[in-house]
PDB file of C-alpha atoms in Angstrom:
ATOM      1  CA  MET T 310     -50.476 152.872 130.817  1.00 52.00           C
ATOM      2  CA  ALA T 311     -51.239 151.375 134.245  1.00 55.00           C
ATOM      3  CA  MET T 312     -49.369 148.234 135.200  1.00 53.00           C
ATOM      4  CA  THR T 313     -51.269 145.394 136.801  1.00 60.00           C
ATOM      5  CA  ALA T 314     -49.707 142.792 139.034  1.00 55.00           C
ATOM      6  CA  PRO T 315     -49.385 139.376 137.428  1.00 61.00           C
ATOM      7  CA  LEU T 316     -51.985 136.858 138.580  1.00 70.00           C
ATOM      8  CA  SER T 317     -51.291 133.196 139.110  1.00 79.00           C
ATOM      9  CA  THR T 318     -54.015 131.186 137.408  1.00 89.00           C
ATOM     10  CA  HIS T 319     -53.351 128.234 139.704  1.00 92.00           C
ATOM     11  CA  GLN T 320     -55.387 127.642 142.864  1.00 95.00           C
ATOM     12  CA  TYR T 321     -54.415 124.974 145.422  1.00 97.00           C
ATOM     13  CA  SER T 322     -56.285 123.874 148.527  1.00 97.00           C
ATOM     14  CA  SER T 323     -55.737 121.002 150.936  1.00 98.00           C
ATOM     15  CA  ALA T 324     -57.149 119.484 154.105  1.00 97.00           C
ATOM     16  CA  VAL T 325     -56.849 116.499 156.388  1.00 97.00           C
ATOM     17  CA  ILE T 326     -59.955 114.302 156.385  1.00 97.00           C
ATOM     18  CA  ASP T 327     -60.524 112.149 159.458  1.00 96.00           C
ATOM     19  CA  ALA T 328     -60.980 108.940 157.461  1.00 96.00           C
ATOM     20  CA  PRO T 329     -58.607 106.495 155.758  1.00 96.00           C
ATOM     21  CA  ALA T 330     -57.360 107.668 152.351  1.00 97.00           C
ATOM     22  CA  ASP T 331     -58.820 104.555 150.686  1.00 96.00           C
ATOM     23  CA  VAL T 332     -62.289 105.449 151.983  1.00 95.00           C
ATOM     24  CA  VAL T 333     -62.008 109.061 150.829  1.00 97.00           C
ATOM     25  CA  PHE T 334     -60.677 108.070 147.405  1.00 97.00           C
ATOM     26  CA  GLU T 335     -63.632 105.697 146.923  1.00 95.00           C
ATOM     27  CA  LEU T 336     -65.873 108.762 147.179  1.00 95.00           C
ATOM     28  CA  ILE T 337     -63.672 110.920 144.921  1.00 96.00           C
ATOM     29  CA  LYS T 338     -62.929 108.448 142.111  1.00 95.00           C
ATOM     30  CA  ALA T 339     -66.598 107.966 141.219  1.00 91.00           C
ATOM     31  CA  MET T 340     -66.690 111.637 140.160  1.00 93.00           C
ATOM     32  CA  ASN T 341     -70.370 111.834 141.101  1.00 93.00           C
ATOM     33  CA  PHE T 342     -69.709 114.413 143.848  1.00 94.00           C
ATOM     34  CA  LYS T 343     -72.520 112.924 145.968  1.00 93.00           C
ATOM     35  CA  TRP T 344     -70.638 114.130 149.040  1.00 93.00           C
ATOM     36  CA  TRP T 345     -70.878 117.812 148.027  1.00 93.00           C
ATOM     37  CA  HIS T 346     -74.102 119.661 148.867  1.00 93.00           C
ATOM     38  CA  LEU T 347     -73.719 122.095 145.932  1.00 92.00           C
ATOM     39  CA  VAL T 348     -74.264 119.221 143.461  1.00 94.00           C
ATOM     40  CA  ALA T 349     -77.879 118.172 142.844  1.00 95.00           C
ATOM     41  CA  LYS T 350     -77.090 115.252 140.502  1.00 95.00           C
ATOM     42  CA  THR T 351     -74.632 113.886 137.988  1.00 95.00           C
ATOM     43  CA  ASP T 352     -75.206 111.952 134.790  1.00 94.00           C
ATOM     44  CA  ALA T 353     -72.424 110.042 133.026  1.00 92.00           C
ATOM     45  CA  ASP T 354     -72.458 110.037 129.221  1.00 89.00           C
ATOM     46  CA  LYS T 355     -70.566 106.801 128.535  1.00 85.00           C
ATOM     47  CA  GLU T 356     -70.656 107.322 124.768  1.00 86.00           C
ATOM     48  CA  GLY T 357     -69.230 110.837 124.930  1.00 84.00           C
ATOM     49  CA  GLY T 358     -66.908 110.088 127.835  1.00 87.00           C
ATOM     50  CA  THR T 359     -68.227 113.038 129.825  1.00 94.00           C
ATOM     51  CA  ILE T 360     -70.131 113.671 133.037  1.00 95.00           C
ATOM     52  CA  ASN T 361     -72.889 116.264 133.340  1.00 95.00           C
ATOM     53  CA  ILE T 362     -72.974 117.929 136.749  1.00 95.00           C
ATOM     54  CA  CYS T 363     -76.186 119.699 137.745  1.00 95.00           C
ATOM     55  CA  TYR T 364     -75.626 122.115 140.614  1.00 94.00           C
ATOM     56  CA  LYS T 365     -78.337 123.247 143.007  1.00 94.00           C
ATOM     57  CA  ASP T 366     -78.112 126.805 141.580  1.00 93.00           C
ATOM     58  CA  ASN T 367     -79.194 125.314 138.173  1.00 93.00           C
ATOM     59  CA  THR T 368     -75.716 125.585 136.643  1.00 92.00           C
ATOM     60  CA  ILE T 369     -74.915 122.615 134.409  1.00 94.00           C
ATOM     61  CA  GLN T 370     -71.317 121.725 133.606  1.00 93.00           C
ATOM     62  CA  LYS T 371     -69.990 119.017 131.360  1.00 94.00           C
ATOM     63  CA  ILE T 372     -66.633 117.620 132.471  1.00 95.00           C
ATOM     64  CA  ARG T 373     -64.200 115.219 130.816  1.00 95.00           C
ATOM     65  CA  GLN T 374     -61.954 112.993 132.884  1.00 93.00           C
ATOM     66  CA  LEU T 375     -58.320 113.539 131.923  1.00 94.00           C
ATOM     67  CA  GLY T 376     -56.581 111.340 134.434  1.00 94.00           C
ATOM     68  CA  TYR T 377     -57.183 108.555 136.883  1.00 94.00           C
ATOM     69  CA  SER T 378     -54.664 106.699 139.006  1.00 97.00           C
ATOM     70  CA  LEU T 379     -55.332 104.053 141.623  1.00 96.00           C
ATOM     71  CA  LEU T 380     -51.630 104.078 142.462  1.00 96.00           C
ATOM     72  CA  ASP T 381     -51.537 107.831 143.120  1.00 97.00           C
ATOM     73  CA  MET T 382     -55.182 107.959 144.298  1.00 98.00           C
ATOM     74  CA  SER T 383     -55.915 110.887 141.997  1.00 98.00           C
ATOM     75  CA  VAL T 384     -58.435 112.035 139.423  1.00 97.00           C
ATOM     76  CA  ALA T 385     -58.198 114.931 136.989  1.00 97.00           C
ATOM     77  CA  TRP T 386     -60.822 116.548 134.808  1.00 96.00           C
ATOM     78  CA  GLU T 387     -61.511 119.579 132.659  1.00 96.00           C
ATOM     79  CA  VAL T 388     -64.671 121.613 132.320  1.00 93.00           C
ATOM     80  CA  VAL T 389     -65.658 121.419 128.641  1.00 93.00           C
ATOM     81  CA  GLU T 390     -69.058 123.164 128.751  1.00 92.00           C
ATOM     82  CA  SER T 391     -70.966 125.296 131.221  1.00 90.00           C
ATOM     83  CA  GLU T 392     -74.466 126.770 131.201  1.00 91.00           C
ATOM     84  CA  PRO T 393     -74.441 129.569 132.090  1.00 88.00           C
ATOM     85  CA  ALA T 394     -70.979 130.244 130.722  1.00 83.00           C
ATOM     86  CA  ALA T 395     -68.106 129.853 133.165  1.00 81.00           C
ATOM     87  CA  PRO T 396     -66.120 132.997 134.070  1.00 79.00           C
ATOM     88  CA  THR T 397     -62.948 131.510 132.527  1.00 80.00           C
ATOM     89  CA  PHE T 398     -62.253 129.851 129.211  1.00 80.00           C
ATOM     90  CA  SER T 399     -60.886 126.663 130.784  1.00 89.00           C
ATOM     91  CA  ALA T 400     -60.281 124.956 134.104  1.00 92.00           C
ATOM     92  CA  VAL T 401     -58.384 121.725 134.800  1.00 96.00           C
ATOM     93  CA  HIS T 402     -58.870 120.173 138.240  1.00 96.00           C
ATOM     94  CA  THR T 403     -56.879 117.470 140.058  1.00 98.00           C
ATOM     95  CA  ILE T 404     -57.815 115.872 143.375  1.00 98.00           C
ATOM     96  CA  THR T 405     -55.258 113.628 145.074  1.00 98.00           C
ATOM     97  CA  CYS T 406     -55.582 111.619 148.286  1.00 98.00           C
ATOM     98  CA  HIS T 407     -52.519 110.758 150.377  1.00 98.00           C
ATOM     99  CA  ARG T 408     -52.280 108.356 153.296  1.00 97.00           C
ATOM    100  CA  VAL T 409     -51.227 109.885 156.600  1.00 97.00           C
ATOM    101  CA  THR T 410     -49.568 106.761 157.957  1.00 95.00           C
ATOM    102  CA  THR T 411     -49.184 107.897 161.565  1.00 97.00           C
ATOM    103  CA  THR T 412     -52.894 108.599 162.043  1.00 97.00           C
ATOM    104  CA  ASN T 413     -54.644 106.594 159.274  1.00 96.00           C
ATOM    105  CA  LYS T 414     -56.209 109.824 158.006  1.00 97.00           C
ATOM    106  CA  CYS T 415     -56.310 111.305 154.508  1.00 97.00           C
ATOM    107  CA  PHE T 416     -54.402 114.366 153.323  1.00 98.00           C
ATOM    108  CA  ILE T 417     -56.357 115.602 150.300  1.00 98.00           C
ATOM    109  CA  SER T 418     -55.301 118.232 147.792  1.00 98.00           C
ATOM    110  CA  TRP T 419     -57.327 119.898 145.043  1.00 97.00           C
ATOM    111  CA  SER T 420     -55.510 121.997 142.485  1.00 98.00           C
ATOM    112  CA  THR T 421     -57.035 123.929 139.615  1.00 96.00           C
ATOM    113  CA  ASN T 422     -55.293 125.491 136.644  1.00 95.00           C
ATOM    114  CA  PHE T 423     -57.381 128.190 135.007  1.00 92.00           C
ATOM    115  CA  SER T 424     -56.851 129.829 131.628  1.00 89.00           C
ATOM    116  CA  ASN T 425     -55.162 133.237 131.555  1.00 87.00           C
ATOM    117  CA  ASP T 426     -58.494 135.102 131.462  1.00 87.00           C
ATOM    118  CA  CYS T 427     -58.941 134.219 135.139  1.00 87.00           C
ATOM    119  CA  THR T 428     -59.658 137.005 137.632  1.00 89.00           C
ATOM    120  CA  PRO T 429     -58.770 137.287 141.331  1.00 89.00           C
ATOM    121  CA  GLU T 430     -62.462 136.803 142.127  1.00 91.00           C
ATOM    122  CA  VAL T 431     -62.496 133.420 140.345  1.00 90.00           C
ATOM    123  CA  ILE T 432     -59.423 132.289 142.299  1.00 91.00           C
ATOM    124  CA  GLU T 433     -60.989 133.404 145.593  1.00 93.00           C
ATOM    125  CA  ASP T 434     -64.320 131.744 144.762  1.00 92.00           C
ATOM    126  CA  ALA T 435     -62.530 128.460 143.966  1.00 93.00           C
ATOM    127  CA  LYS T 436     -60.696 128.642 147.283  1.00 95.00           C
ATOM    128  CA  TRP T 437     -63.906 129.017 149.298  1.00 95.00           C
ATOM    129  CA  LYS T 438     -65.813 126.387 147.330  1.00 94.00           C
ATOM    130  CA  LYS T 439     -63.006 123.878 147.896  1.00 96.00           C
ATOM    131  CA  SER T 440     -62.913 124.677 151.603  1.00 96.00           C
ATOM    132  CA  ASP T 441     -66.653 124.042 151.768  1.00 95.00           C
ATOM    133  CA  ALA T 442     -66.273 120.856 149.711  1.00 95.00           C
ATOM    134  CA  PHE T 443     -63.649 119.507 152.118  1.00 97.00           C
ATOM    135  CA  LYS T 444     -66.011 120.115 155.060  1.00 96.00           C
ATOM    136  CA  GLN T 445     -68.778 118.303 153.211  1.00 95.00           C
ATOM    137  CA  LEU T 446     -66.423 115.434 152.362  1.00 96.00           C
ATOM    138  CA  GLN T 447     -65.425 115.161 156.039  1.00 95.00           C
ATOM    139  CA  ASP T 448     -69.044 114.980 157.124  1.00 94.00           C
ATOM    140  CA  PHE T 449     -69.959 112.476 154.404  1.00 93.00           C
ATOM    141  CA  SER T 450     -66.996 110.180 155.036  1.00 89.00           C
ATOM    142  CA  SER T 451     -67.751 109.963 158.751  1.00 80.00           C
ATOM    143  CA  LYS T 452     -71.268 108.569 158.184  1.00 68.00           C
TER     144      LYS T 452
END
């Protein structure tokens, strides 16, 4: 029987955004992703406590907010539905903004914990999408 190397199902990315952390967190906390060009629109379902995200590639995901902290400037959510089906059973995301006090910039981190059916391709795809998202966030926050 062939042995396979264990795979971490955690993916972490970070960046420094040239804007104050408070400004960046204002964009993040709304969870409407208007700063990210991959997202066409979002629709909050207040009754169900979920947000539907429609991506430009016609993927639709329903997410549920799991955490929110003004003190820590962080939001967390899980993907509860995806059409077409997501490549993993579950994904829990957390974005946190930190103040860089010497420069008045924002250090932002985005971590994702995937279920154990995750593949290396999913981890790599998440890494590149987050990198792109940070670039989009930089451009949007400097407007």
